[in-house]
């Protein structure tokens, strides 16, 4: 890939689930950490409940804004029935972060799933050689605040923490 | 832009946001357009940044308004999706003949791959057909820089400039370093110049040769304009590309030498000739039509193109690899995602359930309600372009035997009606079918499909300030339609069906306005009220 290997994340789900919000938050976090970043998606009909995906690529230098098929390092999926239609985007050995990772009952609202899975992603990203130490929890929290309405800050920060705990448990098992 | 003009600021912007920001920084005093994916956010952002932005009823009017502003020396931008330029083509072609003291920048947002469009036309052809110089940014930084450049070129040659972007430029976020300070705005003032702006044949003949002369000058100028860049690589493979494709190319073939074109009409033919000479194999890689390949070959330069199968859809890194490998094997079908559907509680639902149950012949139109073609409704029989519901319905009524003609209903959304349905209604009153006709306006009080924009029928402007509200019922009556019904919803399916049956049976010309707000618009308005 590119110099210093870019990291490719695809977020997928259904319109209205906050796919684009999740990728906006991720893009902002890596952007403020000084990475080159490109984020791409198709929207337009996304409000009408159809499948949506959004690509975020970051690293020292990113070229195409689209994650090539079969090259995503991470696939974050917000709806169980959207895993299969998106699986081909993931590279061999890439990481799938799916809804079952999060205990839905622990979320204040099902709409927090996007941010909860970002919490999980944040734990995995810390293990990436090029990322380690560059994305603080505080930076994530700032990006969550700046992308969401104040009214839902607390529940989303909580969702983020839930996601981090879930990922920590999972990665400890691995 | 020269690097010393750049600021230390580093912003993560979509191409649309970058264009809006540049328009503001470049002293654009008026942004006008009509919503259309993927162009819509340009004006919304321009307005949010403090620029003066307004939605016109359609793209033709938008372009004319921008032209008027530029005629008196202002800098104006008109934005639209690719098919919008079809609507605005009439002023676009002749504006190219006129002498424009200000700046007229036309943004055409093309949609290769049909993310949200009814066709994948390639508007680079418009630049050639009209004789309008065209710039094509490859990321948000260039979207920013080229908007500045477009303003400068428009003023230098006193002619319109086309900024041609695509879905992936409009909706991808990449890093932008904006300029230090906004450049000064010119003071608009009127100066009479009938020869330059009144296109009677005597003036237009002269104007046409002036246009060709300007294009000749621009063709020379562009060679060393700094808009084109050669990215060094091995001499065994050279690639000519522009727009987002140039980014795919660099990733797919990092070893290749690349000529990235920033201006694609007129083309820098000398630069291309030298580039092709410098490499063993040269491939022009482009999305959509074989425009670059044909134009370069027409100059007697040998360049390889892509196989016909890559004319369809967007390009990406894998497809560029395949083009370079001359791989014409069938591409794997991506797994099918879930198609969009009308929201639960959408007021359009009852309308299509009823039309389905009545077995109407439905000439449809473009908007959220086009989803009436999909299950569970399957109640739409035609959809071609905005406004066509009415004309196509009338044509069917004229040609069909009466028992079938009586089943024809034209269905059109409120924004679409204002955009280009009004003239259809005039046609209906002027040339009524012998069986009468029924037009159903689904008035949900917004342009929902493109993200809830206002229009002349909503009573609000782009900046959400109150505006005069066009009354469809008064308009229909004044056009000469006697039988006008305004109903809620349709909230009551039984009453709605009865009304439609009566209208169809009456043999009269009827307009039924089904009025109930889009539920997403209601939610948005509630949120804004609370904030
Ligand atoms: C010439 C042209 N301009 C713009 C568009 C983009 N577009 C598609 S439908 C639509 C309007 C939809 O609004 P409305 O008719 O009110 O229907 P709704 O989506 O609200 O149901 C627009 C702007 C287009 N397809 N063609
Ligand atoms: S956005 Fe509005 S008009 Fe479109 S499907 Fe949803 S409720 Fe209906």
XYZ file of C-alpha atoms and ligand atoms in Angstrom:
739
model
C 0.000 0.000 0.000
C 1.182 3.547 0.655
C 4.138 4.811 2.619
C 3.823 3.921 6.282
C 0.877 1.640 5.453
C -2.501 3.289 5.651
C -5.208 1.741 7.780
C -8.489 1.044 6.054
C -11.781 1.006 7.937
C -15.197 0.401 6.423
C -18.321 1.152 8.440
C -21.494 -0.487 7.154
C -25.127 -0.591 8.211
C -28.549 0.671 7.296
C -29.685 4.241 6.655
C -30.594 5.938 9.927
C -28.206 3.851 12.072
C -25.487 6.465 12.191
C -22.991 4.923 9.766
C -21.931 8.317 8.470
C -21.760 9.789 11.970
C -19.460 6.961 13.044
C -17.140 7.483 10.099
C -17.184 11.247 10.673
C -16.095 10.743 14.271
C -13.343 8.322 13.273
C -12.130 10.641 10.519
C -12.016 13.572 12.903
C -10.044 11.667 15.509
C -7.327 10.555 13.116
C -7.342 13.950 11.432
C -6.687 15.752 14.705
C -3.923 13.274 15.487
C -2.147 14.578 12.391
C -2.671 11.655 10.030
C -3.478 12.092 6.385
C -7.065 10.926 6.035
C -9.649 10.392 3.355
C -13.234 9.505 3.997
C -15.684 8.491 1.343
C -19.232 7.325 1.084
C -22.269 7.277 -1.077
C -25.213 9.090 0.381
C -28.428 10.460 -0.967
C -30.839 7.629 -0.337
C -29.257 6.806 3.012
C -32.186 8.220 4.964
C -34.495 5.659 3.435
C -33.189 2.635 5.339
C -31.115 1.076 2.568
C -27.582 -0.289 2.925
C -24.923 2.343 3.561
C -21.167 2.038 3.828
C -18.528 4.628 4.533
C -14.776 4.268 4.081
C -12.121 5.889 6.238
C -8.449 5.507 5.275
C -5.668 7.077 7.275
C -1.908 6.954 7.512
C 1.092 8.935 6.382
C -0.311 9.363 2.893
C -3.625 8.192 1.500
C -4.284 8.094 -2.248
C -7.690 6.811 -3.376
C -10.524 7.797 -1.030
C -12.152 4.379 -1.482
C -11.046 1.232 0.325
C -10.379 -1.360 -2.371
C -12.534 -4.434 -2.114
C -10.942 -7.119 0.030
C -8.428 -4.718 1.563
C -10.225 -3.324 4.618
C -8.305 -3.852 7.846
C -11.455 -3.305 9.879
C -15.084 -3.810 8.998
C -17.459 -2.244 11.498
C -21.030 -3.409 10.899
C -24.015 -1.911 12.694
C -26.703 -4.399 11.612
C -26.370 -8.175 11.780
C -27.988 -8.630 8.356
C -25.407 -6.300 6.813
C -22.422 -8.498 7.702
C -22.690 -10.851 4.738
C -23.235 -8.160 2.078
C -20.088 -6.382 3.330
C -17.786 -9.237 4.274
C -16.049 -9.208 0.884
C -14.632 -5.780 1.717
C -12.496 -7.191 4.536
C -8.989 -8.415 3.815
C -7.877 -11.857 4.836
C -6.988 -11.621 8.518
C -8.858 -8.316 8.860
C -11.002 -7.622 11.919
C -14.794 -7.704 11.895
C -16.525 -5.658 14.601
C -20.167 -6.680 14.703
C -23.229 -5.778 16.805
C -23.026 -9.007 18.852
C -19.812 -7.681 20.401
C -21.900 -5.205 22.386
C -24.496 -6.188 24.964
C -27.456 -4.298 23.518
C -29.203 -4.203 26.906
C -26.344 -2.164 28.354
C -26.883 0.703 25.876
C -29.147 3.590 26.852
C -30.495 3.559 23.282
C -29.959 1.218 20.312
C -28.814 4.312 18.413
C -25.646 4.291 20.519
C -24.423 1.122 18.797
C -22.388 3.092 16.275
C -20.410 4.866 18.984
C -20.131 1.699 21.085
C -18.496 -0.077 18.141
C -16.173 2.898 17.708
C -15.185 2.352 21.335
C -14.322 -1.218 20.441
C -12.455 -0.106 17.345
C -10.426 2.357 19.413
C -9.050 -0.536 21.475
C -8.012 -2.496 18.394
C -6.446 0.545 16.774
C -4.204 1.067 19.793
C -2.545 -2.231 18.911
C -1.683 -1.018 15.419
C 1.990 -0.220 15.136
C 1.416 3.061 13.281
C -1.295 4.228 15.633
C -0.150 3.229 19.106
C -0.102 6.229 21.422
C -1.456 8.679 18.876
C -5.204 8.386 19.535
C -6.124 9.225 23.113
C -9.475 8.411 24.683
C -9.840 12.126 25.221
C -9.442 12.828 21.505
C -12.175 10.291 20.777
C -14.434 11.905 23.337
C -13.843 15.314 21.835
C -14.735 14.043 18.386
C -17.893 12.426 19.759
C -18.893 15.707 21.353
C -18.222 17.788 18.276
C -20.233 15.471 16.010
C -23.308 14.914 18.169
C -25.970 17.108 19.768
C -25.163 18.084 23.396
C -28.321 16.355 24.597
C -26.917 12.933 23.682
C -23.289 13.477 24.678
C -23.484 11.582 27.960
C -25.202 8.517 26.602
C -22.755 8.327 23.723
C -19.690 8.738 25.912
C -21.140 5.926 27.990
C -21.677 3.827 24.843
C -18.074 4.489 23.850
C -16.879 3.257 27.244
C -19.072 0.153 26.966
C -17.529 -0.583 23.597
C -14.032 -0.200 24.981
C -14.741 -2.601 27.833
C -16.268 -5.158 25.464
C -13.224 -4.967 23.226
C -10.800 -5.206 26.118
C -12.516 -8.422 27.253
C -12.527 -9.833 23.765
C -8.913 -8.987 23.006
C -7.858 -10.403 26.389
C -9.395 -13.730 25.350
C -7.568 -13.707 22.015
C -2.396 28.361 -5.752
C 1.171 29.182 -4.883
C 2.232 27.541 -1.610
C 3.007 30.857 0.100
C -0.690 31.754 -0.073
C -1.653 28.716 1.982
C -2.421 29.066 5.650
C -1.374 26.828 8.484
C -5.005 25.842 8.937
C -5.702 22.266 8.166
C -9.332 21.342 7.556
C -11.019 18.054 6.776
C -13.599 18.955 4.138
C -15.760 17.249 1.578
C -15.326 18.479 -1.966
C -18.659 20.263 -1.668
C -17.598 21.989 1.536
C -14.295 22.955 -0.075
C -16.052 24.542 -3.053
C -18.324 26.495 -0.709
C -15.415 27.659 1.398
C -13.450 28.695 -1.686
C -16.448 30.540 -3.096
C -16.585 32.557 0.091
C -12.830 33.168 0.147
C -12.834 34.102 -3.553
C -15.421 36.850 -3.095
C -18.448 35.112 -4.600
C -21.460 37.268 -3.763
C -24.203 34.937 -4.939
C -24.586 31.184 -4.983
C -27.685 29.796 -6.626
C -28.794 26.378 -7.785
C -31.302 23.611 -7.428
C -30.729 20.655 -5.103
C -29.466 17.436 -6.608
C -27.207 14.697 -5.320
C -24.221 14.981 -5.185
C -24.164 18.804 -5.468
C -26.625 19.880 -2.768
C -24.275 20.624 0.138
C -22.307 23.265 -1.777
C -24.961 25.938 -1.358
C -26.019 24.730 2.076
C -22.444 25.098 3.285
C -21.975 28.416 1.505
C -25.028 29.718 3.350
C -23.888 28.301 6.693
C -20.530 30.058 6.240
C -22.324 33.361 5.730
C -22.499 33.489 1.949
C -25.638 34.483 0.115
C -27.113 31.262 -1.211
C -30.527 30.625 -2.661
C -32.495 27.762 -4.179
C -33.987 28.579 -7.541
C -37.091 26.769 -8.803
C -34.863 24.916 -11.257
C -31.368 24.912 -12.719
C -32.186 27.026 -15.748
C -33.421 29.861 -13.577
C -30.441 29.430 -11.262
C -27.981 29.771 -14.113
C -29.798 32.827 -15.458
C -29.774 34.499 -12.046
C -26.053 33.826 -11.692
C -25.463 35.138 -15.214
C -27.318 38.353 -14.434
C -25.176 38.913 -11.368
C -22.024 38.270 -13.392
C -23.204 40.636 -16.155
C -22.942 43.497 -13.673
C -19.544 42.464 -12.402
C -20.316 40.196 -9.440
C -18.825 36.767 -8.855
C -21.550 34.132 -8.975
C -21.698 30.369 -8.724
C -24.510 28.160 -10.029
C -24.587 24.588 -8.707
C -26.443 21.555 -9.990
C -26.235 17.848 -10.508
C -25.297 16.568 -13.962
C -28.883 16.282 -15.256
C -29.506 19.785 -13.956
C -27.223 21.067 -16.677
C -29.628 19.585 -19.235
C -32.285 21.886 -17.819
C -29.843 24.812 -17.768
C -28.308 23.985 -21.138
C -30.126 26.740 -22.997
C -28.616 29.668 -21.082
C -25.329 27.740 -20.688
C -24.655 27.536 -24.423
C -25.409 31.155 -25.208
C -23.825 32.526 -22.031
C -20.586 31.208 -23.536
C -21.035 33.691 -26.383
C -21.617 36.664 -24.129
C -19.091 39.046 -22.689
C -19.197 38.721 -18.905
C -17.346 41.271 -16.782
C -17.877 39.388 -13.501
C -17.337 35.692 -12.883
C -19.804 32.943 -13.720
C -18.763 29.553 -12.386
C -21.062 26.635 -13.142
C -20.611 23.575 -10.947
C -21.781 20.336 -12.507
C -21.740 17.344 -10.162
C -21.745 14.167 -12.204
C -22.738 10.800 -10.834
C -20.853 7.973 -12.547
C -22.159 4.763 -11.058
C -25.628 6.244 -10.460
C -25.417 6.497 -6.688
C -28.550 8.620 -6.810
C -29.491 9.578 -10.366
C -31.530 8.514 -13.340
C -28.609 8.317 -15.773
C -24.804 8.473 -15.835
C -24.314 11.140 -18.479
C -20.816 12.544 -18.768
C -20.975 16.336 -18.640
C -17.455 16.786 -19.953
C -19.258 16.654 -23.296
C -21.102 19.843 -22.368
C -17.881 21.779 -22.017
C -16.940 20.836 -25.560
C -20.412 21.320 -26.992
C -20.869 24.784 -25.480
C -17.234 25.880 -25.692
C -16.858 26.454 -21.959
C -13.489 25.832 -20.266
C -13.620 23.005 -17.733
C -11.641 22.254 -14.581
C -11.686 18.897 -12.799
C -10.395 18.702 -9.211
C -9.070 15.377 -7.917
C -9.618 15.974 -4.185
C -10.988 18.595 -1.790
C -7.792 20.680 -1.877
C -8.109 20.989 -5.618
C -11.848 21.572 -5.325
C -10.862 24.559 -3.195
C -8.003 25.735 -5.420
C -9.811 25.189 -8.711
C -12.828 27.157 -7.534
C -10.445 30.094 -7.101
C -8.888 29.368 -10.465
C -12.322 29.152 -12.101
C -13.192 32.607 -10.775
C -9.896 33.968 -12.067
C -10.264 32.377 -15.496
C -13.889 33.502 -15.805
C -12.854 37.095 -15.154
C -9.790 36.942 -17.351
C -11.647 35.614 -20.398
C -15.006 37.116 -19.458
C -16.786 33.836 -20.008
C -18.365 31.033 -17.940
C -16.138 28.300 -16.497
C -17.384 24.797 -15.750
C -16.171 23.158 -12.557
C -16.893 19.505 -13.159
C -16.917 17.276 -10.101
C -18.154 13.753 -9.461
C -19.830 11.984 -6.554
C -16.508 10.842 -5.073
C -15.101 14.365 -5.117
C -18.269 15.935 -3.725
C -18.759 13.461 -0.908
C -15.223 12.438 0.050
C -13.511 14.312 2.835
C -9.840 15.065 2.398
C -7.495 17.612 3.920
C -7.617 21.224 2.757
C -5.342 24.126 3.565
C -7.331 27.253 2.783
C -5.851 30.576 1.701
C -4.681 33.364 3.966
C -7.169 36.081 3.234
C -10.273 36.406 1.131
C -9.648 38.273 -2.107
C -11.499 41.525 -2.646
C -15.014 41.519 -3.959
C -15.622 43.645 -7.057
C -18.233 46.415 -6.846
C -21.057 45.486 -9.212
C -22.245 48.190 -11.576
C -24.179 48.313 -14.809
C -22.457 49.144 -18.048
C -24.355 48.997 -21.293
C -22.921 46.503 -23.792
C -25.611 45.358 -26.204
C -23.132 43.751 -28.591
C -21.717 41.677 -25.788
C -24.988 40.648 -24.227
C -27.861 40.916 -26.671
C -27.518 37.815 -28.777
C -29.319 38.791 -31.959
C -27.812 37.050 -35.003
C -25.710 40.068 -35.970
C -24.087 40.146 -32.533
C -24.009 36.382 -32.064
C -22.062 35.783 -35.284
C -19.296 38.021 -33.998
C -19.646 36.548 -30.526
C -19.189 33.024 -31.833
C -15.888 33.807 -33.478
C -14.823 35.697 -30.333
C -15.627 32.544 -28.323
C -13.460 30.374 -30.594
C -10.627 32.897 -30.340
C -10.829 32.870 -26.535
C -10.772 29.070 -26.516
C -7.660 29.150 -28.704
C -5.964 31.475 -26.227
C -6.983 29.276 -23.322
C -5.646 26.202 -25.110
C -2.225 27.915 -25.289
C -2.439 29.268 -21.774
C -3.360 25.954 -20.162
C -0.136 24.279 -21.317
C 1.793 26.208 -18.648
C -1.060 27.087 -16.327
C 0.153 24.956 -13.449
C -3.148 23.105 -13.528
C -1.564 19.910 -14.843
C 1.005 17.857 -13.005
C 3.384 15.122 -14.044
C 4.057 12.645 -11.261
C 7.301 10.969 -11.975
C 7.630 7.259 -12.476
C 9.199 4.665 -14.723
C 9.109 5.314 -18.448
C 7.641 1.901 -19.217
C 4.114 2.970 -18.289
C 2.448 6.364 -18.536
C -1.114 7.133 -17.485
C -3.183 10.199 -18.328
C -6.010 10.783 -15.854
C -8.034 13.473 -14.135
C -10.347 13.862 -11.163
C -10.611 11.141 -8.550
C -9.362 8.604 -11.088
C -5.891 10.124 -10.762
C -5.890 9.091 -7.083
C -6.987 5.542 -7.925
C -4.264 5.402 -10.580
C -1.464 6.352 -8.209
C -2.510 3.609 -5.839
C -3.090 0.976 -8.504
C 0.163 1.662 -10.356
C 2.626 3.361 -7.996
C 5.479 2.791 -10.432
C 3.772 4.506 -13.367
C 4.443 8.004 -14.639
C 1.213 9.961 -14.399
C 0.002 13.058 -16.191
C -2.770 14.418 -14.012
C -4.905 16.898 -15.926
C -6.552 19.691 -13.950
C -8.181 21.310 -16.950
C -9.838 18.919 -19.357
C -11.214 21.426 -21.841
C -9.398 22.800 -23.708
C -6.791 20.077 -23.201
C -3.048 20.820 -22.970
C -2.290 18.974 -26.179
C 1.435 19.796 -26.302
C 1.941 18.593 -22.753
C 0.056 15.405 -23.551
C 2.078 14.866 -26.731
C 5.367 15.209 -24.849
C 4.157 12.987 -22.049
C 3.078 10.240 -24.427
C 6.438 10.490 -26.178
C 8.248 10.079 -22.836
C 6.774 6.643 -22.078
C 6.688 3.253 -23.790
C 3.021 2.562 -23.160
C 0.467 5.294 -22.486
C -3.048 4.645 -21.235
C -5.738 7.262 -20.717
C -7.879 6.136 -17.804
C -11.176 7.877 -17.259
C -14.597 7.270 -15.791
C -17.582 7.349 -18.115
C -17.313 8.251 -21.771
C -14.073 7.755 -23.728
C -13.699 11.534 -23.821
C -9.972 11.904 -23.126
C -9.046 9.019 -25.381
C -11.071 10.317 -28.305
C -9.857 13.904 -27.887
C -6.211 12.866 -27.628
C -6.421 10.507 -30.599
C -8.108 13.233 -32.644
C -4.839 15.164 -32.312
C -2.982 12.257 -33.882
C -1.494 11.088 -30.579
C -1.540 7.333 -30.019
C -2.946 6.481 -26.644
C -4.523 3.349 -25.262
C -7.999 3.478 -23.719
C -10.070 1.246 -21.500
C -12.174 -1.696 -22.587
C -15.840 -0.895 -23.255
C -16.998 -2.626 -20.066
C -15.346 0.077 -17.927
C -17.530 2.770 -19.412
C -20.196 1.703 -16.945
C -20.100 2.578 -13.270
C -17.446 4.231 -11.156
C -13.800 3.343 -11.362
C -11.835 2.317 -8.279
C -8.386 0.959 -7.550
C -9.238 -2.617 -8.543
C -10.880 -1.590 -11.784
C -7.887 0.582 -12.694
C -5.653 -2.455 -12.121
C -7.874 -4.469 -14.430
C -7.821 -1.780 -17.124
C -4.032 -1.723 -17.011
C -3.909 -5.517 -17.226
C -6.349 -5.389 -20.179
C -8.510 -7.733 -18.164
C -11.927 -8.038 -19.764
C -13.133 -11.024 -17.793
C -16.495 -10.496 -16.115
C -16.270 -8.631 -12.826
C -17.678 -10.301 -9.723
C -21.122 -8.949 -8.832
C -20.932 -7.274 -5.427
C -23.397 -8.837 -2.971
C -26.728 -7.065 -3.021
C -27.364 -4.667 -0.151
C -30.770 -3.716 1.131
C -32.562 -1.311 -1.219
C -33.959 1.916 0.240
C -37.677 2.106 0.951
C -40.218 4.735 1.927
C -39.947 5.514 5.640
C -42.458 3.878 7.943
C -45.189 6.470 8.258
C -44.267 8.231 5.031
C -47.346 9.988 3.628
C -46.501 8.707 0.130
C -47.295 5.142 1.212
C -51.085 5.354 1.204
C -51.041 7.072 -2.169
C -49.186 4.201 -3.808
C -51.140 1.489 -2.021
C -54.306 3.048 -3.419
C -52.949 3.530 -6.941
C -51.810 -0.107 -6.860
C -55.192 -1.370 -5.685
C -56.981 0.723 -8.322
C -54.684 -0.696 -11.024
C -53.928 2.779 -12.353
C -51.390 3.440 -15.078
C -49.020 5.734 -13.225
C -46.687 8.100 -15.016
C -44.322 8.925 -12.211
C -41.598 11.382 -11.473
C -38.440 11.795 -9.416
C -38.252 12.026 -5.643
C -38.677 9.786 -2.629
C -41.980 8.727 -4.147
C -40.181 7.054 -7.054
C -39.770 4.212 -4.543
C -43.445 3.560 -5.362
C -42.071 1.457 -8.227
C -40.625 -1.135 -5.809
C -42.515 -3.749 -3.807
C -44.811 -3.653 -1.941
C -46.347 -0.999 -4.210
C -45.121 -1.595 -7.754
C -47.355 1.283 -8.713
C -45.279 3.334 -11.110
C -45.010 2.768 -14.839
C -42.721 5.551 -16.063
C -40.045 7.864 -14.620
C -37.727 9.719 -16.955
C -36.801 13.189 -15.788
C -38.166 15.840 -13.477
C -41.575 17.035 -14.607
C -42.099 14.250 -17.143
C -44.961 12.726 -15.139
C -47.400 15.227 -16.578
C -46.264 15.353 -20.204
C -45.852 11.585 -20.460
C -49.243 11.021 -18.847
C -50.884 13.376 -21.328
C -49.179 11.651 -24.251
C -50.490 8.283 -23.083
C -53.966 9.696 -22.652
C -53.908 11.043 -26.229
C -52.747 7.766 -27.746
C -54.438 5.037 -25.696
C -57.925 3.680 -26.380
C -60.364 5.430 -23.996
C -60.921 2.542 -21.589
C -57.175 2.387 -20.916
C -56.602 6.134 -21.137
C -58.999 6.596 -18.223
C -56.613 4.694 -15.956
C -53.703 7.100 -16.461
C -52.654 9.249 -13.478
C -49.641 11.589 -13.347
C -47.938 11.553 -9.950
C -45.463 14.298 -9.047
C -43.835 15.658 -5.884
C -44.099 19.266 -4.734
C -40.506 20.274 -5.423
C -40.624 18.522 -8.786
C -43.902 20.242 -9.616
C -42.328 23.657 -9.053
C -39.160 22.626 -10.886
C -40.831 21.605 -14.137
C -44.384 20.423 -13.607
C -46.035 23.807 -14.014
C -45.514 23.936 -17.768
C -46.955 20.410 -17.967
C -50.111 21.667 -16.304
C -50.305 24.514 -18.811
C -50.034 21.933 -21.588
C -52.832 19.930 -19.978
C -55.159 22.934 -19.969
C -54.174 23.860 -23.521
C -54.311 20.397 -25.136
C -56.703 18.409 -22.936
C -57.045 14.686 -23.701
C -60.576 13.682 -24.670
C -60.815 11.464 -21.573
C -59.618 14.268 -19.267
C -56.660 13.686 -16.970
C -55.719 13.492 -13.310
C -52.570 14.962 -11.806
C -51.740 13.929 -8.246
C -49.320 16.278 -6.485
C -47.748 14.616 -3.448
C -47.081 17.722 -1.409
C -44.927 16.762 1.577
C -43.705 20.334 1.991
C -40.060 19.665 1.200
C -37.551 18.331 -1.296
C -37.138 15.132 0.679
C -35.110 13.021 -1.717
C -32.066 15.262 -1.671
C -32.124 15.934 2.066
C -35.078 18.184 2.902
C -34.448 21.397 1.008
C -36.922 24.244 0.826
C -38.459 25.476 -2.427
C -40.967 28.162 -3.473
C -43.879 26.036 -2.240
C -42.603 25.602 1.332
C -42.678 29.215 2.449
C -39.036 29.178 3.470
C -35.792 30.151 1.775
C -32.543 28.230 1.732
C -31.464 29.944 4.953
C -34.857 28.923 6.426
C -36.078 32.490 6.667
C -39.772 32.942 5.776
C -40.603 33.525 2.111
C -43.630 33.955 -0.092
C -45.406 30.621 -0.431
C -46.531 29.464 -3.836
C -50.084 28.081 -3.691
C -50.417 25.081 -6.000
C -54.211 25.201 -5.849
C -54.398 28.859 -6.862
C -51.838 28.277 -9.553
C -53.742 25.298 -10.970
C -56.988 27.280 -11.056
C -55.343 30.246 -12.719
C -53.939 27.912 -15.364
C -57.511 26.887 -16.098
C -57.945 23.639 -14.170
C -61.443 23.844 -12.661
C -61.396 20.640 -10.649
C -58.851 21.143 -7.875
C -58.905 19.111 -4.645
C -56.738 19.569 -1.603
C -56.736 16.630 0.781
C -54.941 15.751 3.964
C -52.465 13.018 3.475
C -53.904 10.865 1.931
C -54.653 10.020 5.546
C -57.930 8.229 4.852
C -57.387 5.575 2.181
C -61.101 5.002 1.620
C -61.872 8.676 1.022
C -58.760 9.038 -1.126
C -59.758 6.102 -3.305
C -63.279 7.458 -3.703
C -61.940 10.857 -4.760
C -59.514 9.360 -7.273
C -62.264 7.190 -8.750
C -64.541 10.194 -9.107
C -61.856 12.271 -10.803
C -60.941 9.461 -13.196
C -64.571 8.814 -14.079
C -65.457 12.483 -14.572
C -63.503 12.916 -17.803
C -62.449 16.360 -16.521
C -59.033 17.788 -15.927
C -58.342 17.340 -12.221
C -55.538 18.240 -9.890
C -55.450 16.465 -6.533
C -53.046 17.920 -3.995
C -52.317 15.423 -1.226
C -50.773 17.479 1.529
C -49.014 16.061 4.560
C -45.464 16.792 5.684
C -42.586 14.367 5.276
C -41.970 12.803 8.697
C -38.233 13.446 8.517
C -38.887 17.133 7.812
C -41.193 17.300 10.817
C -38.505 15.728 13.009
C -35.858 18.083 11.641
C -38.028 21.144 12.264
C -38.796 20.023 15.799
C -35.105 19.587 16.512
C -34.326 23.040 15.120
C -37.055 24.600 17.216
C -35.645 23.034 20.358
C -32.103 24.120 19.564
C -32.908 18.145 -13.336
C -32.808 17.505 -11.998
N -32.471 18.262 -10.941
C -32.372 17.705 -9.720
C -32.590 16.371 -9.536
C -32.435 15.778 -8.165
N -33.732 15.483 -7.577
C -34.294 14.311 -7.740
S -35.842 14.285 -7.149
C -35.767 15.836 -6.598
C -36.919 16.502 -5.932
C -37.653 15.675 -4.987
O -38.563 16.460 -4.289
P -40.112 16.257 -4.381
O -40.572 16.266 -5.782
O -40.744 17.244 -3.495
O -40.326 14.769 -3.835
P -39.942 14.145 -2.404
O -38.575 13.610 -2.525
O -40.088 15.216 -1.388
O -40.916 13.043 -2.220
C -34.546 16.352 -6.898
C -34.151 17.672 -6.516
C -32.911 15.612 -10.680
N -33.106 14.301 -10.630
N -33.018 16.195 -11.886
S -37.846 11.145 3.751
Fe -39.954 11.892 3.909
S -40.795 11.744 1.838
Fe -38.930 10.494 1.907
S -39.620 8.426 2.388
Fe -39.125 9.395 4.336
S -41.066 10.332 5.050
Fe -41.297 9.830 2.884
